Each structure stands twice: as C-alpha cells, then as structure tokens.
Short mmCIF file of C-alpha atoms in Angstrom, two decimals:
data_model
loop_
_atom_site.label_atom_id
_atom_site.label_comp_id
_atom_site.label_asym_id
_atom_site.label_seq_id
_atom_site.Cartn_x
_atom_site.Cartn_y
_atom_site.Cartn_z
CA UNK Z 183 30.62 21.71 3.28
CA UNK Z 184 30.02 20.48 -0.08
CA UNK Z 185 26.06 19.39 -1.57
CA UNK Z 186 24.87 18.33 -4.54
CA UNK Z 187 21.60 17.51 -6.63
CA UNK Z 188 21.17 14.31 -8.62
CA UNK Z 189 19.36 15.49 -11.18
CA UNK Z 190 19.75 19.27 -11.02
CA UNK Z 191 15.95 19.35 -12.86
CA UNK Z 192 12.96 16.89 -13.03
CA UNK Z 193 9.26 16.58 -14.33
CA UNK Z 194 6.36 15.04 -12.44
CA UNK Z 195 2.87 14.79 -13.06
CA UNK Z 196 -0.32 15.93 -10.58
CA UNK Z 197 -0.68 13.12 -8.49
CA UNK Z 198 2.19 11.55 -8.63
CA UNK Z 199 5.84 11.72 -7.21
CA UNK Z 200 9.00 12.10 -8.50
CA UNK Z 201 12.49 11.79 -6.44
CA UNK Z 202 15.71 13.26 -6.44
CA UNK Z 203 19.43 12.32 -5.07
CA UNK Z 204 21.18 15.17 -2.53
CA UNK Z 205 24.67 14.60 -1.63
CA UNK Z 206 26.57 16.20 1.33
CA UNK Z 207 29.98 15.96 2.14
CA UNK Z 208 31.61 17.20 5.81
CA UNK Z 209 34.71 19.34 4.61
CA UNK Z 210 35.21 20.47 7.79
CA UNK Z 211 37.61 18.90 10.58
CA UNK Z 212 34.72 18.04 13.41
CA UNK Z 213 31.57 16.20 13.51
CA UNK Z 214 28.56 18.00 12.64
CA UNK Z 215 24.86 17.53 11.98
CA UNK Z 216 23.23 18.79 9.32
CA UNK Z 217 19.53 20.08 9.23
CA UNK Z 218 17.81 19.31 5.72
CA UNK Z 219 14.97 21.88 4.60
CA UNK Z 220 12.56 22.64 1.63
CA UNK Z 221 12.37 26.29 0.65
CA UNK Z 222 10.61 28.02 -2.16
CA UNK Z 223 7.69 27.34 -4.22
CA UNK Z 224 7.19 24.06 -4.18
CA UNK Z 225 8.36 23.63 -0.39
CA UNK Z 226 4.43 22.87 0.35
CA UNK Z 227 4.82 19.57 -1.78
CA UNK Z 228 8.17 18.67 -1.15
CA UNK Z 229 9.69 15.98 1.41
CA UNK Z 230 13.20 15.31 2.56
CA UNK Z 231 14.33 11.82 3.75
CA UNK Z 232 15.94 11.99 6.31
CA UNK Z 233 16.21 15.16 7.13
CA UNK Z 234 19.03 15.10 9.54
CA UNK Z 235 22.21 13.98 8.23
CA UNK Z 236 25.21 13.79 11.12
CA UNK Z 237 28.68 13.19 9.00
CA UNK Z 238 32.37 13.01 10.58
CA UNK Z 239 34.96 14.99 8.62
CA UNK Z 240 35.81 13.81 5.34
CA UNK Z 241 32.39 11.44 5.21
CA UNK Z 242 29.55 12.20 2.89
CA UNK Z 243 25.88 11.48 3.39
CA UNK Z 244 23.12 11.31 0.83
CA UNK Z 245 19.08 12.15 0.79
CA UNK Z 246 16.19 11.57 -0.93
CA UNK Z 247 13.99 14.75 -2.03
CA UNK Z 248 10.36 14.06 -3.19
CA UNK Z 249 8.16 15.97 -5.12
CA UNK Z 250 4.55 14.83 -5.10
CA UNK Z 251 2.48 18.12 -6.38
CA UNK Z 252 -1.23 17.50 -5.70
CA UNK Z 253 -3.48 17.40 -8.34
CA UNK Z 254 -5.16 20.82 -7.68
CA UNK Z 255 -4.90 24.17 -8.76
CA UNK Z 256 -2.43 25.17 -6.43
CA UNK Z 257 0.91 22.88 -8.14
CA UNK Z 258 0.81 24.95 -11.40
CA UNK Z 259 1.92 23.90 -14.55
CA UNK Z 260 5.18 24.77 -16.16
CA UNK Z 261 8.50 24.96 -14.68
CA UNK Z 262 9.22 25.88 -10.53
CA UNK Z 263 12.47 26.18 -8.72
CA UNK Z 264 13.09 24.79 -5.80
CA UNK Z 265 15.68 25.07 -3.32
CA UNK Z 266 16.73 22.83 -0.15
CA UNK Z 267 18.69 24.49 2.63
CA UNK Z 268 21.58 22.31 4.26
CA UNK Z 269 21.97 24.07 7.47
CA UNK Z 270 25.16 22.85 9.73
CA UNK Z 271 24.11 22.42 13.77
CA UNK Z 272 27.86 23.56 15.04
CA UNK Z 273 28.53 26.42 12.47
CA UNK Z 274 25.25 27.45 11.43
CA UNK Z 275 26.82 30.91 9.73
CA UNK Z 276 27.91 28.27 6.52
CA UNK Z 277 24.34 27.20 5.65
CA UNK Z 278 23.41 26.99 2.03
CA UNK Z 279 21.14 26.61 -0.42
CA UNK Z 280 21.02 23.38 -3.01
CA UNK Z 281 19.01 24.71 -6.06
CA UNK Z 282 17.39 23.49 -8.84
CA UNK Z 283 14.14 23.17 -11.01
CA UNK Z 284 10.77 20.85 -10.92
CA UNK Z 285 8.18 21.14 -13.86
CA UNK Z 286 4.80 20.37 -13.14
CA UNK Z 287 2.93 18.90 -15.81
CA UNK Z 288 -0.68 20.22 -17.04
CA UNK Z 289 -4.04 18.68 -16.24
CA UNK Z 290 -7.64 20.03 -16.91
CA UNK Z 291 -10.61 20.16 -14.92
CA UNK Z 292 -13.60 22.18 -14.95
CA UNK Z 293 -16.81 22.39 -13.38
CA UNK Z 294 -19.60 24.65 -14.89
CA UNK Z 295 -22.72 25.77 -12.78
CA UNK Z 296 -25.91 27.47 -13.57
CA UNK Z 297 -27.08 29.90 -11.24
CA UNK Z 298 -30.19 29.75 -10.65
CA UNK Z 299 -31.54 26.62 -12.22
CA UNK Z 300 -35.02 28.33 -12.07
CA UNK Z 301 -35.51 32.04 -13.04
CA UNK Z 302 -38.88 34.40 -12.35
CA UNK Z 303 -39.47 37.21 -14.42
CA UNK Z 304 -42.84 38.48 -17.09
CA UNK Z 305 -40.70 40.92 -19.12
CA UNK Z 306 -37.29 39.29 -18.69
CA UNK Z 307 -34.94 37.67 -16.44
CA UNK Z 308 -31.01 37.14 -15.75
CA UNK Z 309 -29.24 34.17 -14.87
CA UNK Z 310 -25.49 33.64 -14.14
CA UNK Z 311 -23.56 30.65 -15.53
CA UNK Z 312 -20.14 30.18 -13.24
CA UNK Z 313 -16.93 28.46 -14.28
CA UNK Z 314 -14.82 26.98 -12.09
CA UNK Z 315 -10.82 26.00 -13.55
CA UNK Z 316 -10.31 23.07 -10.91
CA UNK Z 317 -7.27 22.62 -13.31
CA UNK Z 318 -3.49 24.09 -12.97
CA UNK Z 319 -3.84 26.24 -16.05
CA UNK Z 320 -5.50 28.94 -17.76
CA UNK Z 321 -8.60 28.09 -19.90
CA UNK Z 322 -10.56 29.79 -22.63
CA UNK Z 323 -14.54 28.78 -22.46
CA UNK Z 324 -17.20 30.10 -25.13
CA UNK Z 325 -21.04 30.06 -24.66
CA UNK Z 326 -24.09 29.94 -26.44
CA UNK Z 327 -27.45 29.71 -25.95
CA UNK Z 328 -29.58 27.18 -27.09
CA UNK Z 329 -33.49 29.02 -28.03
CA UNK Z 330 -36.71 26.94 -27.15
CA UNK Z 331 -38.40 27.99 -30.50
CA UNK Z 332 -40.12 31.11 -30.33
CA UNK Z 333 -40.63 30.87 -26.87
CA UNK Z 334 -37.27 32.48 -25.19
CA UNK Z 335 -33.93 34.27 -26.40
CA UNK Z 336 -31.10 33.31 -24.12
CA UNK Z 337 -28.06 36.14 -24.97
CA UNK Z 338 -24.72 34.95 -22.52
CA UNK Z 339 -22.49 38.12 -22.28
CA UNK Z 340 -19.78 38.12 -22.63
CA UNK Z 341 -19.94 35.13 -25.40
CA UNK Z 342 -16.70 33.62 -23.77
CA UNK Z 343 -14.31 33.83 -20.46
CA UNK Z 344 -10.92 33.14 -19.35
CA UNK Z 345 -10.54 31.30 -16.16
CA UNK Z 346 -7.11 31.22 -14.54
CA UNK Z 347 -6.49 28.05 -12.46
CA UNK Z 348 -8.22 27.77 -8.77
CA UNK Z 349 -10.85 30.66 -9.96
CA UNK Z 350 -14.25 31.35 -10.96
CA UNK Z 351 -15.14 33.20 -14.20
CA UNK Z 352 -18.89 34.59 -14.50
CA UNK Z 353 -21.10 34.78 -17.29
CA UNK Z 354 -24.60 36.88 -17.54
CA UNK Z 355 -27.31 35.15 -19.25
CA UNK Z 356 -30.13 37.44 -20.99
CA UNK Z 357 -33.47 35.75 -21.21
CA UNK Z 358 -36.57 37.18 -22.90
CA UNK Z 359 -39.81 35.34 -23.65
CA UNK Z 360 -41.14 35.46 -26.76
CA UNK Z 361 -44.72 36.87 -26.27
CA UNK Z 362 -45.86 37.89 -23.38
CA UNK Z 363 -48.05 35.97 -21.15
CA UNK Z 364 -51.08 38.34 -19.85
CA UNK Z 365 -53.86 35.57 -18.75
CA UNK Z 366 -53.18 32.17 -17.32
CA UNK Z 367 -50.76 31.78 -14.58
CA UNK Z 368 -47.47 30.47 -14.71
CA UNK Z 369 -46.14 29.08 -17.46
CA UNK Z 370 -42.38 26.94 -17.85
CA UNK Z 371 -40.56 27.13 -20.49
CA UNK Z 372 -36.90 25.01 -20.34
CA UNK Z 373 -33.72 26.72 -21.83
CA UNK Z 374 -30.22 25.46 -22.21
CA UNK Z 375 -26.54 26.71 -22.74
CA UNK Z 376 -23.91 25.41 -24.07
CA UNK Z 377 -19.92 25.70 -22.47
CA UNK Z 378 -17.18 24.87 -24.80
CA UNK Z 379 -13.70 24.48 -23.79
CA UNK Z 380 -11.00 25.68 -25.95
CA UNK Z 381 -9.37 22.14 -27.49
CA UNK Z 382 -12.75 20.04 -26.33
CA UNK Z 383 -14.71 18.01 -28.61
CA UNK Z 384 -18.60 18.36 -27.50
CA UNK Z 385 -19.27 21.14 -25.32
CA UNK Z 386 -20.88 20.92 -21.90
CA UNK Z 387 -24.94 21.63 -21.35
CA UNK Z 388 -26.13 23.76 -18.95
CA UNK Z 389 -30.25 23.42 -18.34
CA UNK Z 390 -32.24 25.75 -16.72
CA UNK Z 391 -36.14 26.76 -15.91
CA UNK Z 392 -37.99 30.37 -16.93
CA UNK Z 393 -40.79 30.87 -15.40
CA UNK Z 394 -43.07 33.03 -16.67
CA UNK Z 395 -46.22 34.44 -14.60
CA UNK Z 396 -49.10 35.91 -16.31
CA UNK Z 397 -49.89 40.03 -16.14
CA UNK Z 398 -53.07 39.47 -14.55
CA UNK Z 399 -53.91 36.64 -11.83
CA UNK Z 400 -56.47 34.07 -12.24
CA UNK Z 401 -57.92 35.51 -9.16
CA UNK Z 402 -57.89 39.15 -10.49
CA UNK Z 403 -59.92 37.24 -13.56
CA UNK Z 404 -62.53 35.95 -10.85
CA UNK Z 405 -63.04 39.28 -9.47
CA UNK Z 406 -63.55 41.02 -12.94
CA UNK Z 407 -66.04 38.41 -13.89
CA UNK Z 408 -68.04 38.78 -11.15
CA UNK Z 409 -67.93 42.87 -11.62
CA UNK Z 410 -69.11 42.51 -14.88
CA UNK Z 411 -71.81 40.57 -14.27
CA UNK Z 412 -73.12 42.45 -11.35
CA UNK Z 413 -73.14 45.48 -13.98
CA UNK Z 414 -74.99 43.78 -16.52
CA UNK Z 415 -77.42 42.99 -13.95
CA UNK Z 416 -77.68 46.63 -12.50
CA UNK Z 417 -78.24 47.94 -15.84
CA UNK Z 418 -81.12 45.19 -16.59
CA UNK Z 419 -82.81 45.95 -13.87
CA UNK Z 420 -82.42 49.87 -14.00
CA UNK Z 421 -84.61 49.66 -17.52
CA UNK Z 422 -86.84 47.26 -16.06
CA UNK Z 423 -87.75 49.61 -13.52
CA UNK Z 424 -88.64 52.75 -15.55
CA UNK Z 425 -92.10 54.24 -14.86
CA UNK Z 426 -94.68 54.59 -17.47
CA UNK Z 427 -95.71 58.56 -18.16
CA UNK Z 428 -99.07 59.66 -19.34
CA UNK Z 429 -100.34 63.00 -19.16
CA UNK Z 430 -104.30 64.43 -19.41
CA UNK Z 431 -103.10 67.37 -21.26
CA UNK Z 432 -104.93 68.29 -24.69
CA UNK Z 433 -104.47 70.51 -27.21
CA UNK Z 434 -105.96 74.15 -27.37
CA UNK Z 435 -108.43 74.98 -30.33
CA UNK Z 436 -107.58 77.74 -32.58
CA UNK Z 437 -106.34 79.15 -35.75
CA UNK Z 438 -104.06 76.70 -37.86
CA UNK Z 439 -101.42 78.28 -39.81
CA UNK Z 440 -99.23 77.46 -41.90
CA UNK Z 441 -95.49 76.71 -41.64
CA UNK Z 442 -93.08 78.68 -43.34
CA UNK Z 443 -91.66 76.70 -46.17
CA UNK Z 444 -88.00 75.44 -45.88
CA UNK Z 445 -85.92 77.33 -48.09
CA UNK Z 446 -84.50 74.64 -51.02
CA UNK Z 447 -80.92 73.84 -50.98
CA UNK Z 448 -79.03 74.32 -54.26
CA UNK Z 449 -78.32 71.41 -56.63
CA UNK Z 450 -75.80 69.36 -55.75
CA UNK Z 451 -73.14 69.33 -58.57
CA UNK Z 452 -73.16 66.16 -60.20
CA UNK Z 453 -70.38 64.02 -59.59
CA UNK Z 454 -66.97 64.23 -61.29
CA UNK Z 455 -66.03 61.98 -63.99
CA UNK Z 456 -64.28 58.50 -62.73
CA UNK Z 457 -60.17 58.96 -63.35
CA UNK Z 458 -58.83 56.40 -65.44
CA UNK Z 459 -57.06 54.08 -63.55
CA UNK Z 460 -53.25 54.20 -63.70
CA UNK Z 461 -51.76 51.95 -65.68
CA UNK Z 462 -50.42 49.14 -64.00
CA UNK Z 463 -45.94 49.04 -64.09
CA UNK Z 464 -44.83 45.74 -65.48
CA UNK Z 465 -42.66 43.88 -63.19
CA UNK Z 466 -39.17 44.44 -62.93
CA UNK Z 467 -37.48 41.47 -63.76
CA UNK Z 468 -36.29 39.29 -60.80
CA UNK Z 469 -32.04 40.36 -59.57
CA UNK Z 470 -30.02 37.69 -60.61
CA UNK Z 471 -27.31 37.00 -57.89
CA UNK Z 472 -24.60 39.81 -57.42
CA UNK Z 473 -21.66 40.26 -59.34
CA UNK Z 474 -18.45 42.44 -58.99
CA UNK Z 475 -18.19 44.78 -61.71
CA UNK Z 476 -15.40 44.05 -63.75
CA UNK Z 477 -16.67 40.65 -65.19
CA UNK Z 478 -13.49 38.15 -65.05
CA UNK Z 479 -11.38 41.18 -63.79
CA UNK Z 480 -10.85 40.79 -59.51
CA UNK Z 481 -12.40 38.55 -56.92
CA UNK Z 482 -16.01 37.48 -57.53
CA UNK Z 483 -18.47 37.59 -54.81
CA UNK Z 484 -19.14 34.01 -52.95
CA UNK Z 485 -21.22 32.18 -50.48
CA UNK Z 486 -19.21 30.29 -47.30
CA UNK Z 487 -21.27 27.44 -45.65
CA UNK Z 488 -20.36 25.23 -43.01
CA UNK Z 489 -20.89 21.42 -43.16
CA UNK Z 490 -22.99 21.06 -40.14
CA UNK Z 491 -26.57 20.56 -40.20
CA UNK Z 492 -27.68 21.55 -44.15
CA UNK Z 493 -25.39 24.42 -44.37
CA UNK Z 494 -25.52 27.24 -42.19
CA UNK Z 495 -24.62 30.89 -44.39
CA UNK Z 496 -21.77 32.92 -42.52
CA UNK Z 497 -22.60 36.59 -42.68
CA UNK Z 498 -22.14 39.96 -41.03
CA UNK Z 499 -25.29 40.26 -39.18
CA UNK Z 500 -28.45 41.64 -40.02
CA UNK Z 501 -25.78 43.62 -42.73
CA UNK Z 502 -24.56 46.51 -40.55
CA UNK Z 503 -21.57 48.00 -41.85
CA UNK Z 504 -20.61 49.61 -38.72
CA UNK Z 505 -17.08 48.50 -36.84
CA UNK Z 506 -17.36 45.84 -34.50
CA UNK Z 507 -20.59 44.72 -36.26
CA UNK Z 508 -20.28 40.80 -34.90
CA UNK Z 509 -19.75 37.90 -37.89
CA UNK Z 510 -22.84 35.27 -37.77
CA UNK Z 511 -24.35 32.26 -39.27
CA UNK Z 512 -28.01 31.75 -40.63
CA UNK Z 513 -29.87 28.20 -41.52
CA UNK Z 514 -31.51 30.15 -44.16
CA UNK Z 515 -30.75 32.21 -47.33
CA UNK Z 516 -32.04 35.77 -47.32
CA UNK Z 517 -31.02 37.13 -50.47
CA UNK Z 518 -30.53 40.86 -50.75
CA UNK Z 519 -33.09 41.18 -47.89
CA UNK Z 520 -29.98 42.92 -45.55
CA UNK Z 521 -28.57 44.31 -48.83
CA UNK Z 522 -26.00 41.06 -49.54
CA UNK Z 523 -24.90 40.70 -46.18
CA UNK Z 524 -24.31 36.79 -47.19
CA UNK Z 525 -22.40 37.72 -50.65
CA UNK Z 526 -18.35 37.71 -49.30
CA UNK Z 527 -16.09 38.82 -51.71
CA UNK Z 528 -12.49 36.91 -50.81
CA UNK Z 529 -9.10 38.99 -52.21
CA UNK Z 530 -6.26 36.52 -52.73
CA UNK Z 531 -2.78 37.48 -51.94
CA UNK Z 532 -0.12 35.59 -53.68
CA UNK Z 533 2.67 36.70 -51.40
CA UNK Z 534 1.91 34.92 -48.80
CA UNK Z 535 -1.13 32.81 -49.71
CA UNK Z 536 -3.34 34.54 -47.05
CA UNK Z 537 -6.90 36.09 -48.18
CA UNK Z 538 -9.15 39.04 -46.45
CA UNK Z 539 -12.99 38.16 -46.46
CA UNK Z 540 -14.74 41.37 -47.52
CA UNK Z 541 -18.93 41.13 -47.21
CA UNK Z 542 -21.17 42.41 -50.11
CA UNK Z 543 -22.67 44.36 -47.75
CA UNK Z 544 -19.98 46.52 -46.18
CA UNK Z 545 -17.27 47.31 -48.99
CA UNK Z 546 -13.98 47.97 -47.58
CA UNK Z 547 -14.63 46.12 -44.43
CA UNK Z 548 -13.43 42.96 -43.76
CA UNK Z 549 -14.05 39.88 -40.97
CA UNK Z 550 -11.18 40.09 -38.52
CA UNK Z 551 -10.29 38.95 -34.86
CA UNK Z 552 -11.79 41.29 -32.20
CA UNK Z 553 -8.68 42.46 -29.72
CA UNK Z 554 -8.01 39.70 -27.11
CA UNK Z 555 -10.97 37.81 -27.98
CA UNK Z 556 -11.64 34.89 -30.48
CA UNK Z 557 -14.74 36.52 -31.79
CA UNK Z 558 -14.98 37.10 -35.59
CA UNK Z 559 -16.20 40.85 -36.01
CA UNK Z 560 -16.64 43.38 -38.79
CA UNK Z 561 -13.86 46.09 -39.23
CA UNK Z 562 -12.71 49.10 -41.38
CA UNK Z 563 -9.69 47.90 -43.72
CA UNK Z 564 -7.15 50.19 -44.73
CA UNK Z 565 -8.06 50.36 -48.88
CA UNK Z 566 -4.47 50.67 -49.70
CA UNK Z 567 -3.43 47.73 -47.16
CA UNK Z 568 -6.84 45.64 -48.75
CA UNK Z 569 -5.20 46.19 -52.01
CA UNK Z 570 -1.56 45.03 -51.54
CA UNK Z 571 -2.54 42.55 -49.01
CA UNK Z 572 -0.66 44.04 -46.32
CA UNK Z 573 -3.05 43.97 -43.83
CA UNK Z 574 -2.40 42.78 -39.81
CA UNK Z 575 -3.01 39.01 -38.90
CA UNK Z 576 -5.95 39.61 -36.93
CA UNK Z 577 -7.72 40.75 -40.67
CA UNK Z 578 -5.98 38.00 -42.91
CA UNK Z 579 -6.84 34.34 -43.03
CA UNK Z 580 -5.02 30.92 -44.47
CA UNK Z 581 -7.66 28.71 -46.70
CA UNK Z 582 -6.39 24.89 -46.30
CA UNK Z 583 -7.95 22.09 -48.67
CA UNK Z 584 -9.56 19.91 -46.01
CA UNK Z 585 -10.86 17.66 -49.05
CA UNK Z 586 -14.16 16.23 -50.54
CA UNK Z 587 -14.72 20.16 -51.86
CA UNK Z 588 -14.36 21.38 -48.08
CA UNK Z 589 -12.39 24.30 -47.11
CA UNK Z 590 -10.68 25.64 -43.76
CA UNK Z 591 -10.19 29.16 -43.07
CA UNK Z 592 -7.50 29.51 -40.22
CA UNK Z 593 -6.72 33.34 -39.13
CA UNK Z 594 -3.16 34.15 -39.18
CA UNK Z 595 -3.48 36.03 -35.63
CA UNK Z 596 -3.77 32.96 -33.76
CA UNK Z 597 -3.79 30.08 -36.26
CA UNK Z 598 -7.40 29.02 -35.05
CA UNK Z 599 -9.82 27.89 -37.97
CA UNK Z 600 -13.16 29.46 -38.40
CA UNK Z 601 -15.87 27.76 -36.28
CA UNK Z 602 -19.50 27.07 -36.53
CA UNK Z 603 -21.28 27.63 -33.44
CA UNK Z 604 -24.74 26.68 -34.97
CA UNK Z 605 -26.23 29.85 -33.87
CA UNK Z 606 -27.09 33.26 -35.49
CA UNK Z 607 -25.48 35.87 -32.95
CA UNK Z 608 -21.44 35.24 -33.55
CA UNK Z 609 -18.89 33.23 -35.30
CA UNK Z 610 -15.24 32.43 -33.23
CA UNK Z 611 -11.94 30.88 -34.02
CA UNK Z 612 -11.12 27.61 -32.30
CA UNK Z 613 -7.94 25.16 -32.10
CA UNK Z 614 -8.18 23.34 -35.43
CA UNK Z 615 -8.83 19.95 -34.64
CA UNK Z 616 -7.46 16.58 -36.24
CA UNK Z 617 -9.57 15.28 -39.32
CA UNK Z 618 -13.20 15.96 -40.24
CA UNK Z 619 -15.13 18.27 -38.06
CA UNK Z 620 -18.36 19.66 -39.91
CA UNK Z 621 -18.49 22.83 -37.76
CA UNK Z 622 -14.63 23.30 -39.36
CA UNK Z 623 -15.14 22.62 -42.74
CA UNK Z 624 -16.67 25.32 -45.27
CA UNK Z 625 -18.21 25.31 -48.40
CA UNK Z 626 -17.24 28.31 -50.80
CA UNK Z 627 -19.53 28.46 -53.74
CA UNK Z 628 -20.38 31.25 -56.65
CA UNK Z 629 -24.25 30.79 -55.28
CA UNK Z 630 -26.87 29.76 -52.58
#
C-alpha cells in the first residue's frame, strides 16, 4: 500500500474550507477496500470524500480531505497536524497513517459584561466586569474607570486581564461614593468603565447604576419629628402647670445685728505690659522651577505631556518613592506640592540610543515595566547600571520623533509605546499604532 498528500500542509481561515488531494495505490496482489479516517486534532473539523476506496492490484484511487474549522474558540490559531488513517479491509495489520499539517488562521471576538448593572451599597459596593475571548487566541484587555465628578471612585483590580480563547477573565470593580448620603432616600448615581483591547482603536464602555440609600429612612425622619414635638409639648405644658406658693409666715421681732464685714481681697496686680508684637518675616521669594545641580553638566529635569485633551502631566503618583509605586497622569500641574513628583529627569545613553526616566521625586528610581504586566511602575535602579546605561529592558525606553514637536517613548521590554489612559491611577504600554494617536504622542518640555 502506498498514500500520499497533495499538499503535505495548508492554511484556512475560520469559516471557511480548504481541501486537500490523498492518493492510494493497491501494491498488493488482491482486491481490497480501503477504510479512510480523520485522526488527531483537527479530526472534529475534518471530512473525507469518499471514504471508502476499493482498488484492484496495481490501481490507485484518490480522495478529497476538507478542512472547514468553525469559527469558534475551539479551531485555534496557529499551526495543527493532522493525520488520516488508510486502513485495508482484507489485511487490516498494514494500516497507516497519512500525515501532515493545517494552520488555522486568527480571528477576534470578544464580548464584555458588567455584572451587576445596578449595585446597592451606603459605604461602598463591588461590581464584577467579565470578559469573554469568543476568539481563537489569547487577548490582553486593560480597564479603567470613568468617575461621575465627585460623586463616585470606580478602582477595577486588577487594571488589566488575559483571556485565553473560549474563557472568561474577571475583573473587581471598587466603587465608593463621594460623601455620604445620611437623609433622603435613595439616590442614583451612573458610572462607566472602559475595556480596551490590546491592538484596538476606541475601547469598549461598560455602564452601570450605584445606588446609594440614605443612613436614616424617611420614615425613621417621620417618627423623630413627631417625638420631638410631643417633647416640646410635654415640657410646655409641665411649666404651665406649676402651682403658685405663698406662705403666712412673718418675721420674728428682735435685736438687729450687724453682719460681720467681708474680709477685702488683696489688690489685684495690675496687668503686665503688652509684648511687642513679633516682627513680621518677609516672604521668601517664590521657587523657581527645579534644576539639577551641575548647571549644563548631566540631564536636566523635564516635564512629559501627552497630546490628548490639554495635556495631561505623567508622574509617579502622589510622589511615593517606594518600589512598585504605580506611574500616573494628572490634568493639572501641582508644582512641588508632592515634592516634584512631575519633574522627570531623562539619562541618555549613546550606546544604544535608549534613555531611563528618573522622577524628581524619587532619585535613583526609575519608570519601568511591572513583571508580566504592561503597567508602568516605579522601581529601585541599580546606580552603577543608571550610570553606564546598562540597565534591563523592562527599565530602558526608545524616544522616536513622531513629528510636529511630538515624541514616542517605546520600552525596550516589549516594544509598546507609552500610553495615555486619561486617568490619574496608572500609565501602560500599548502596541504602537500607525500615525497620529494623541494618547501616543508626548510632549517633553524644560517647564509646565
């Protein structure tokens, strides 16, 4: 018995079919039948026609093997062997296997869900956001929360998830109103987060309902009104109702004498003088911006703003200068409020024209990658490696000339640029996309 495939390997596309040739030639010296069969991976998608070949010696037969993978999460993408067994009726001890290789091409789908759309709490409350990868491969989703104001805080944690194909990935949300409601019933306030796909354009909203009861029922208002009143009344009519005393009593006559006289208290000292007032310290004269020491010697210290929206000031938040101390963005300028946590110092390193983003307010720390994330975090740098530039690719980045003054800092870790979020908790890397993108491009000045 002799087989053959016709192509050996193929591609074919979710939804679709693709075909290939198998050949079989009788090398024995009787008639015999043989039984055609898809094993392996993709045996679930996979069709022989016919599937009974019946040859006379020397005679060869042919059949047609299609693939049509269905566009679901269980056809994978990337390469899959397959194999189909040739199985001779009359000497079935001969039977083999015809291999070779189908690659499944990749599609995305995904289907985000909010759960519950409508959350209870007076304190706080937790919601769940669920992502489901309807596609055939793995994807990388970040989320953010979008704040109503004053009113509510949404926090998701963890800020992103990674959903492997045909499964859910969960997401806590954190939601805390802004002031307590003690007096008034229920009151709605809306709230929305945001899912971004790694490689997508505009990000997916998610809208939900916190409702927030008051402390203290309207009825339990009712019932302490009328208490209060009914006190008021009981204590008007209690002083209404006391009695009038008089007494016949009188005085006995007799001797009148005469009080002892009260013994007089010293003088009281006369006050002390007034103390001069203290003279009043002129004012100190207002900080100009920061400056490295070292006038034109070394880096100076800079301010990176995004493109998007007026200008939003990257910063290490709040200007911890502990490890893992996340990397944010502010609308506003705070000056040396959170002791130049907006002032970045940026080391050039001629070598390999990388740079390490150090923050005025944390010297020797730098923004890196946090460890199998694409969050942008504060982190202890080696001083010798900070000095020679020798630092690991999660802690260097690449700045690219994106034009009109605009700036692109790709990491070197995963060659994602530095990405606006438009929100004050974290900064990520994402896939650098193709042309202008405002939450991409950066502004690196000597000022605010």
């Amino acid at each position: 018995m002799w087989t053959s495939l016709e192509p050996a390997a193929i591609t074919v596309d979710p939804g679709s079919v693709a075909r290939v040739r198998l050949r079989v030639r009788n090398t024995g010296d009787t008639v015999e039948e043989y039984r055609l069969q898809p094993v392996g991976a993709a045996a679930g998608w996979t069709r022989v026609e016919p599937d009974v070949l019946r040859l006379y010696p020397g005679a060869e037969g042919t059949a047609e093997v299609a693939f049509a993978p269905p566009r679901t999460s269980d056809a994978v993408a990337g390469p899959t062997p397959f194999g189909i067994r040739v199985e001779p009726a009359e000497h079935p001890e001969i039977r083999d296997v015809a291999e070779g290789q189908v690659t499944v091409g990749p599609f995305t789908e995904l289907r985000c869900e909010l759960v519950p759309l409508a959350v209870r709490g007076r304190w706080r409350a937790t919601a769940a956001v669920a992502v489901d990868n309807l596609g055939n491969q793995p994807l990388t989703v970040s989320l953010s929360g979008r704040e109503n104001g004053d009113a509510l805080t949404v926090v998701p944690e963890p800020t992103s998830v990674q959903a492997v194909p045909g499964r859910a990935a969960f997401a806590q949300l954190n939601i805390r109103p802004g002031r307590v409601s003690w007096v008034g019933g229920t009151s709605k306030h809306p709230f929305t987060v945001s899912v971004l796909r790694a490689g997508a354009p505009e990000p997916t909203d998610l809208r939900g309902t916190y409702l927030q009861p008051s402390v203290l029922p309207r009825w339990a208002m009712a019932v302490l009104s009328l208490l209060l009143v009914a006190a008021l009344a009981f204590v008007a009519l209690w002083f209404k109702s006391v009695p009038n005393v008089s007494t016949s009593a009188r005085e006995k006559p007799g001797v009148s004498r005469k009080l002892p006289e009260k013994q007089q208290k010293p003088p009281t000292p006369p006050p002390p003088p007034p103390s001069k007032a203290p003279e009043e310290k002129p004012e100190e004269p207002q900080k100009e911006p920061p400056k490295d020491e070292g006038g034109d010697k070394g880096p100076k210290a800079q301010t990176i703003r995004s493109n998007a929206n007026g200008g939003w000031y990257l910063q290490a938040n709040r200007g911890s200068q502990a490890d893992g101390t996340q990397i944010g963005q502010s609308p506003q300028w705070t000056g040396d409020q959170f002791g130049r946590n907006q002032w970045w110092i940026i080391h050039h390193y001629a070598e390999d024209n990388t740079v390490a983003l150090e923050p005025g307010s944390a010297p020797g720390s730098v923004a890196q990658l946090k460890e199998n994330t694409n969050e942008v975090e504060l982190w202890k740098a080696d001083p010798e490696q900070l000095k020679s530039g020798q630092l690991p690719p999660q802690q260097k980045w690449r700045l690219v000339d994106a034009g009109n003054g605009r700036t692109r800092i790709v990491n070197m870790r995963n060659e994602e640029c530095l990405t606006d979020l438009q929100n004050d908790k974290g900064a990520v890397s994402w896939k650098c996309t193709d042309g202008s993108d405002d939450r991409q491009d950066w502004k690196i000045a000597e000022g605010p």
